[in-house]
PDB file of C-alpha atoms and ligand atoms in Angstrom:
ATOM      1  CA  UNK A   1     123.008  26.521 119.406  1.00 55.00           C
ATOM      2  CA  UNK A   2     120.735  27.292 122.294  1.00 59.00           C
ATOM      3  CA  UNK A   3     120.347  31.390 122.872  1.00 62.00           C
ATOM      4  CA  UNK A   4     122.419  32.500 126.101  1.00 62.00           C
ATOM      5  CA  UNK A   5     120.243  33.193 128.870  1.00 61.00           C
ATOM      6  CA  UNK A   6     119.929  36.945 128.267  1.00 57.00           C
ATOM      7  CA  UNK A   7     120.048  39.441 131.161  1.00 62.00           C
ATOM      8  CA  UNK A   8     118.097  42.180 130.590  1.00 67.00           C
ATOM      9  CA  UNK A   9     118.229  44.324 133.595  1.00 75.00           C
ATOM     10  CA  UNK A  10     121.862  45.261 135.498  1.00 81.00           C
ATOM     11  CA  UNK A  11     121.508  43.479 139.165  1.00 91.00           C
ATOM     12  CA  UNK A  12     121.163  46.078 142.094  1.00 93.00           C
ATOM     13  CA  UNK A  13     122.943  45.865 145.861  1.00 95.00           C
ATOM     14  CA  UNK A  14     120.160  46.922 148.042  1.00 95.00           C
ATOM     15  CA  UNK A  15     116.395  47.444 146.665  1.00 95.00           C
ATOM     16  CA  UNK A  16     113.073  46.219 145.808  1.00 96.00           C
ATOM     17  CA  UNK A  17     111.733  44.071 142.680  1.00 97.00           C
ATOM     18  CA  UNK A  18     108.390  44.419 141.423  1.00 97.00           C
ATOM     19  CA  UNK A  19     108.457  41.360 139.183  1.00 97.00           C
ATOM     20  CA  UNK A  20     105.590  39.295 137.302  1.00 97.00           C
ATOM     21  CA  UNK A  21     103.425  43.008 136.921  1.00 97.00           C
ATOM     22  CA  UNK A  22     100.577  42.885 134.079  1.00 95.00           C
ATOM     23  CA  UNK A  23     101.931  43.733 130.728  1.00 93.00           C
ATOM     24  CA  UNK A  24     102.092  46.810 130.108  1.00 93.00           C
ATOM     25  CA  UNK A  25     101.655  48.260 133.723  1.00 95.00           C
ATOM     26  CA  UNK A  26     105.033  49.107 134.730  1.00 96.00           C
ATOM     27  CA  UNK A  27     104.523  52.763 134.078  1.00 94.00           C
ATOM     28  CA  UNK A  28     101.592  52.711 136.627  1.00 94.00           C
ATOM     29  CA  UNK A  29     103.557  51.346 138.969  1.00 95.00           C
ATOM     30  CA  UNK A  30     106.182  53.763 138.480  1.00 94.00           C
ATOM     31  CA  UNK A  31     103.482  56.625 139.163  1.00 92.00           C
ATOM     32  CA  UNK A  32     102.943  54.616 142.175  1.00 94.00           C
ATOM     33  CA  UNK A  33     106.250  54.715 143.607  1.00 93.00           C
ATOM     34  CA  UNK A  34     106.713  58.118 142.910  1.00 90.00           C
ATOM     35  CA  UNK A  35     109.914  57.634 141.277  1.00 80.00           C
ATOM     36  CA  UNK A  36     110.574  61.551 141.504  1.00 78.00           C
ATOM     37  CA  UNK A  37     111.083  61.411 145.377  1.00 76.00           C
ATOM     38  CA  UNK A  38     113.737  58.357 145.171  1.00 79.00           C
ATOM     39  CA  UNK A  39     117.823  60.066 145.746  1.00 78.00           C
ATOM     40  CA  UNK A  40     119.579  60.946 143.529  1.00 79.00           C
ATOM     41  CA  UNK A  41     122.006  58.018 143.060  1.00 83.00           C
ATOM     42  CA  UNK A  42     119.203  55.445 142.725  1.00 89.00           C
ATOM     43  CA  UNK A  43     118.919  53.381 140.009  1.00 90.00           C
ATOM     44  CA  UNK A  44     115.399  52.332 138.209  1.00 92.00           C
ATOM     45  CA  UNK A  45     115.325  49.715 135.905  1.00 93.00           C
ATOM     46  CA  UNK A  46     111.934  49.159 133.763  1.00 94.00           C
ATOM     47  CA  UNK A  47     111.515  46.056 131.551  1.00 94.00           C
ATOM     48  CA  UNK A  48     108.274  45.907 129.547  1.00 95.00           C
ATOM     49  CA  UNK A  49     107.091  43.276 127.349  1.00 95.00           C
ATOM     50  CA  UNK A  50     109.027  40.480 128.928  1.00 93.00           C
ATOM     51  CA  UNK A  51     108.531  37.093 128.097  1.00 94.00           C
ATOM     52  CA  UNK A  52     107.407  35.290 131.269  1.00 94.00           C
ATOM     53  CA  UNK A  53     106.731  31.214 131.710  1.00 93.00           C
ATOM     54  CA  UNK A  54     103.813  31.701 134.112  1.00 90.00           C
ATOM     55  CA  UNK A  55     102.514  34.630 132.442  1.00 92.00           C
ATOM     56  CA  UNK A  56     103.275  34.748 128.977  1.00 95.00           C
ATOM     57  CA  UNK A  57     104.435  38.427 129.049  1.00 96.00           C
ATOM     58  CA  UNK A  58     104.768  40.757 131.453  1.00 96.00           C
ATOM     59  CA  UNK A  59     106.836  43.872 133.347  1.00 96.00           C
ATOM     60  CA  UNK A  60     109.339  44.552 135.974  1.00 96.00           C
ATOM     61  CA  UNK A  61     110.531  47.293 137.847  1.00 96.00           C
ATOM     62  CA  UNK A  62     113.302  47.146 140.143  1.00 95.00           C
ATOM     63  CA  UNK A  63     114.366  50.278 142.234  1.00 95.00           C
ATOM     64  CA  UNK A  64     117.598  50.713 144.273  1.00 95.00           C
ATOM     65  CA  UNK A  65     117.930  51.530 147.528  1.00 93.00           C
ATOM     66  CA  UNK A  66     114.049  52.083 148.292  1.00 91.00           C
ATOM     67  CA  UNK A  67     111.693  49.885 150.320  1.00 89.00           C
ATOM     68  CA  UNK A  68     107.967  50.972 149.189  1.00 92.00           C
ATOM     69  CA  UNK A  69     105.593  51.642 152.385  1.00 92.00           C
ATOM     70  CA  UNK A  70     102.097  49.626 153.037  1.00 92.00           C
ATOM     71  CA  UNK A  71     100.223  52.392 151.091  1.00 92.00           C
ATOM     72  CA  UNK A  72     102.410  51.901 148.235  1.00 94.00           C
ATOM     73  CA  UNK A  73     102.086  47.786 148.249  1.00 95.00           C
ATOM     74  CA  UNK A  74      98.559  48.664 148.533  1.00 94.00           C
ATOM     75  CA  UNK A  75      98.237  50.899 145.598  1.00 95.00           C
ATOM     76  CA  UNK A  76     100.246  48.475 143.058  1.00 96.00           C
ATOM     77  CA  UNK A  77      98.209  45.441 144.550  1.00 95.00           C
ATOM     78  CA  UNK A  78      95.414  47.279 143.216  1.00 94.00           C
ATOM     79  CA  UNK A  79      96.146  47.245 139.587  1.00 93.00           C
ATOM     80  CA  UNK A  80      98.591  44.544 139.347  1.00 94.00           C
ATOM     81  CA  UNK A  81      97.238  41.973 141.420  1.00 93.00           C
ATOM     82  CA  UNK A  82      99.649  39.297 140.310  1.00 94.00           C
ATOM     83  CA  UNK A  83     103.036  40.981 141.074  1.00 97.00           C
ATOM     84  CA  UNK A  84     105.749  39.687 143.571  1.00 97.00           C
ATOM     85  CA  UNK A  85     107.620  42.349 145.885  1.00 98.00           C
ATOM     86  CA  UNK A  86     111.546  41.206 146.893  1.00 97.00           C
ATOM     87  CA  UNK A  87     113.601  42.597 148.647  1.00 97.00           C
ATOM     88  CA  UNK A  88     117.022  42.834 147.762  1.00 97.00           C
ATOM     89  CA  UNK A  89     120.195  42.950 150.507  1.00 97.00           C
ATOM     90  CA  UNK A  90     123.567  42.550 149.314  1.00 97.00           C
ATOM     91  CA  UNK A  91     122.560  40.548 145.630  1.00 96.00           C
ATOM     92  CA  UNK A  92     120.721  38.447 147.481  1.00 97.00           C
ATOM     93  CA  UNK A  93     116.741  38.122 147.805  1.00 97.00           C
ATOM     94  CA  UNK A  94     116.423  38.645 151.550  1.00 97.00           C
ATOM     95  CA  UNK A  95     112.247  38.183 151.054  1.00 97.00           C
ATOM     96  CA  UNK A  96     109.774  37.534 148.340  1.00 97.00           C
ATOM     97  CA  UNK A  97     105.923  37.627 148.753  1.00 96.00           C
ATOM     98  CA  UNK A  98     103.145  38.198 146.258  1.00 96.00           C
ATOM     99  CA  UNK A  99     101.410  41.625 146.768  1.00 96.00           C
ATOM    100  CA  UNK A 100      97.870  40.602 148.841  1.00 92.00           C
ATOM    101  CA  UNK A 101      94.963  43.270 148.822  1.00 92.00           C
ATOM    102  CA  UNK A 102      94.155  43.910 152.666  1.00 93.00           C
ATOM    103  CA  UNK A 103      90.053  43.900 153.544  1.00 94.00           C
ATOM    104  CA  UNK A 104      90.584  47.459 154.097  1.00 96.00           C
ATOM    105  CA  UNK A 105      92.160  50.034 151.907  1.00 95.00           C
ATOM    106  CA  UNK A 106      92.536  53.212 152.931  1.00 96.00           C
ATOM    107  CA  UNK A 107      93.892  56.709 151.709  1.00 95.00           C
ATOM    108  CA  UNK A 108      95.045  54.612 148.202  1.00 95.00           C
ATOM    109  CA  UNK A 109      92.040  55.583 146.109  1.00 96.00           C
ATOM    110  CA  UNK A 110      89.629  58.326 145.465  1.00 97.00           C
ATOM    111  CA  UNK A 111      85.817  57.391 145.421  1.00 98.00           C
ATOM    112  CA  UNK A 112      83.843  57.885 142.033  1.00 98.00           C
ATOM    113  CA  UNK A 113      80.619  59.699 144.010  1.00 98.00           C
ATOM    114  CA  UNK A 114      81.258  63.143 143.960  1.00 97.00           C
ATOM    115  CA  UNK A 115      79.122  63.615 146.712  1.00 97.00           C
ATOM    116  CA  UNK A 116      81.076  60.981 149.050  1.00 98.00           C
ATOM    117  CA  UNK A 117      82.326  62.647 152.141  1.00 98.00           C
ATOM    118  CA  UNK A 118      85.657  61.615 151.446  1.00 98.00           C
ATOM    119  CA  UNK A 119      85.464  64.142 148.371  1.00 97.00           C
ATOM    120  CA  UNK A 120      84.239  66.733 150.451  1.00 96.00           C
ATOM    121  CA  UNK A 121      87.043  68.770 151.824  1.00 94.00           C
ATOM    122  CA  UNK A 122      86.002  67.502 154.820  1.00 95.00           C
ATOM    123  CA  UNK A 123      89.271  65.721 156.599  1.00 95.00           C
ATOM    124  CA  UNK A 124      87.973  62.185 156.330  1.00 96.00           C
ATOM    125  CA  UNK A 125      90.554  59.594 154.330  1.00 96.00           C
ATOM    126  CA  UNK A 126      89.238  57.371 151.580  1.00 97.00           C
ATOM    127  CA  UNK A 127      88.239  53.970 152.771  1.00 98.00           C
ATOM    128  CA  UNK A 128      86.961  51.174 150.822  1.00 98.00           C
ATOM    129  CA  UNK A 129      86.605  47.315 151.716  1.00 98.00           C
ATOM    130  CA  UNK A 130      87.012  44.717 149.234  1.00 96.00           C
ATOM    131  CA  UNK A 131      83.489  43.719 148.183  1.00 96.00           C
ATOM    132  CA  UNK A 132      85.198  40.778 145.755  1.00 95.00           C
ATOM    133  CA  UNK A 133      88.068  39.187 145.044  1.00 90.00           C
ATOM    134  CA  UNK A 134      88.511  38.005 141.352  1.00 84.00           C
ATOM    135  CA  UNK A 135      88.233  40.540 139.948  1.00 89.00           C
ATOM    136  CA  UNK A 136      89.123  42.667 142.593  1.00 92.00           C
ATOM    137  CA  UNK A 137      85.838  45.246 143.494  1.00 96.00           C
ATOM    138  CA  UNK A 138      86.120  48.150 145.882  1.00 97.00           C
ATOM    139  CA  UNK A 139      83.340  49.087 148.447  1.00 98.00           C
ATOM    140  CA  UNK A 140      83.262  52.728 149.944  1.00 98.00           C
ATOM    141  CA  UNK A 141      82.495  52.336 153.473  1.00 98.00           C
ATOM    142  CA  UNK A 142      81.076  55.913 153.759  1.00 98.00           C
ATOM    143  CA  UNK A 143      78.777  55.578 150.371  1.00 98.00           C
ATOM    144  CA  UNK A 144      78.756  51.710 149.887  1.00 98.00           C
ATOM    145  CA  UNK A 145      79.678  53.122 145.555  1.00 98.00           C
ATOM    146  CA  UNK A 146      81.532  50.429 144.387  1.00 98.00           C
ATOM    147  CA  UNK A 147      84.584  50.704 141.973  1.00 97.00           C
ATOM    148  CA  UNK A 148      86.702  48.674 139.420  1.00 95.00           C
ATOM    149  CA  UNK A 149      88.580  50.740 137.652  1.00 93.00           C
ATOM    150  CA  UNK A 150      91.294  52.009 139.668  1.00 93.00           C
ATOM    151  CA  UNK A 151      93.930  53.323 138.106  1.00 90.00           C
ATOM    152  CA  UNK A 152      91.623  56.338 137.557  1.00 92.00           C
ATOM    153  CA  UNK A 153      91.188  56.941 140.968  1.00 94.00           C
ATOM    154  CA  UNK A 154      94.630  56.233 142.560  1.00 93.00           C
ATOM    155  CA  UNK A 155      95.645  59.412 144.520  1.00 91.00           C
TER     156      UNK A 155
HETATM  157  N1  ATP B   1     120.697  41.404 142.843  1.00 60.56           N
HETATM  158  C1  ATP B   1     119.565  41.515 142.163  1.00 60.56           C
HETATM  159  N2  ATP B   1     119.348  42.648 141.444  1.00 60.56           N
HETATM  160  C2  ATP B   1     118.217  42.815 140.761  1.00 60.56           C
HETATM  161  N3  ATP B   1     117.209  41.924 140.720  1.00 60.56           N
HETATM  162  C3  ATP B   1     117.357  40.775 141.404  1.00 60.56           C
HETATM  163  C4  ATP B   1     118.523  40.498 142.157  1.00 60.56           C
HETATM  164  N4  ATP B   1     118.381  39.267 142.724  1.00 60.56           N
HETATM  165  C5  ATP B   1     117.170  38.801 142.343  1.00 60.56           C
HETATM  166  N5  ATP B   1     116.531  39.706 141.555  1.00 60.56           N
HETATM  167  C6  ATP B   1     115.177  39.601 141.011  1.00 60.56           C
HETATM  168  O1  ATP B   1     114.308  39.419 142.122  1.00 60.56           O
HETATM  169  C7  ATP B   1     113.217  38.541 141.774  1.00 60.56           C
HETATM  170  C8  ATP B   1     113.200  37.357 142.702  1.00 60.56           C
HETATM  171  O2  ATP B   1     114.402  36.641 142.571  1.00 60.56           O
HETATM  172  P1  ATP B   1     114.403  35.050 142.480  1.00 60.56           P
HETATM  173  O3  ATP B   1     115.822  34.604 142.343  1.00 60.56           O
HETATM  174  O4  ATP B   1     113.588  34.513 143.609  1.00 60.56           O
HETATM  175  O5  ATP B   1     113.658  34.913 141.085  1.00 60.56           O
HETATM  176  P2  ATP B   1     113.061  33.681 140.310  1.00 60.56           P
HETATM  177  O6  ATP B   1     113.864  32.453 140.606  1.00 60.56           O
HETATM  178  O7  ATP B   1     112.933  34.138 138.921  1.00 60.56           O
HETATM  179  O8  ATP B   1     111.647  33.487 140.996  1.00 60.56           O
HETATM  180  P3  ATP B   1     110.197  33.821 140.501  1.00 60.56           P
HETATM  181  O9  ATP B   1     110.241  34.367 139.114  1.00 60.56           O
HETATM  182  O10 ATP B   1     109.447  32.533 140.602  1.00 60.56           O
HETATM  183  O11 ATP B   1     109.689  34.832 141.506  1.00 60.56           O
HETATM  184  C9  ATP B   1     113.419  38.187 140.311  1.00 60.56           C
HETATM  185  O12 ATP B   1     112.663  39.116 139.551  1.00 60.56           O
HETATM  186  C10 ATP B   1     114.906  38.433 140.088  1.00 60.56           C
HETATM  187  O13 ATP B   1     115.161  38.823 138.759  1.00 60.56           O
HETATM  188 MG1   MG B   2     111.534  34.590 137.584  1.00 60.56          MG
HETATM  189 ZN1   ZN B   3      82.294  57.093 148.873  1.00 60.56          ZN
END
């Protein structure tokens, strides 16, 4: 007899998804969403280590009653590039869209050079511009130091 299609994570009324996120990488995006600010009655659901068809395995996060801002999107598209934000309204999926890195990113990571105005004191935000793609690099646009690893810099 076939298994029954398990369900691993309770469904939520009104919230956010953060499906198809690298293995493992859940607990960055938790950071990321700064779970401590969320109310009270607000239920978080992690799933790690998921089986997935398209991605063999991988994490989910799904947060009631919270819709994460631009800076936020920003910040997860940074370290898990392939994850899908929906929006949930009532049950239902009221919008689904793949996270998408915009040219500029700004005030979502620190710069590496120490010496970078942005790390200063002075009150100039972090900016970078996406100097490639696949795998996603990181220009400064003050410096021109470019970054990869970015889950040491996220502020
Ligand atoms: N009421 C709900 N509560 C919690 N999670 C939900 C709810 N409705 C949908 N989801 C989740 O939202 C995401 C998008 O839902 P959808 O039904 O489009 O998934 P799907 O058919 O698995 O699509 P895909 O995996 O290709 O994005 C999935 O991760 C799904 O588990
Ligand atoms: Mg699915
Ligand atoms: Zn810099």
């Amino acid at each position: 007899m076939a298994a029954p299609r398990e369900l691993k994570i309770t469904p939520i009324r009104n919230g956010t998804v953060i499906d198809h996120i690298g293995n493992g990488l859940s607990l960055e995006v938790l950071r990321i969403i700064g779970v401590g600010d969320l109310d009270k009655d607000s239920t978080v659901s992690v799933a790690l280590h998921v089986r997935s068809q398209k991605m063999g395995w991988k994490d989910i996060v799904k947060v009631e009653n919270m819709e994460l801002s631009p800076r936020k999107v920003n910040a997860i598209a940074l370290i898990a590039p392939t994850a899908t934000i929906s929006i949930i309204r009532d049950y239902k999926v009221r919008e689904k869209r793949p996270v998408d890195l915009p040219e500029h990113i700004v005030g979502v990571a620190r710069c590496p050079n120490p010496n970078c105005i942005t790390n200063r004191g002075e009150p100039v935000e972090s900016e970078f511009e996406v100097a490639r793609r696949r795998p996603v690099v990181l220009r400064c646009v003050y410096c021109e130091r470019q970054m990869d690893d970015f889950l040491a810099h996220l502020i």
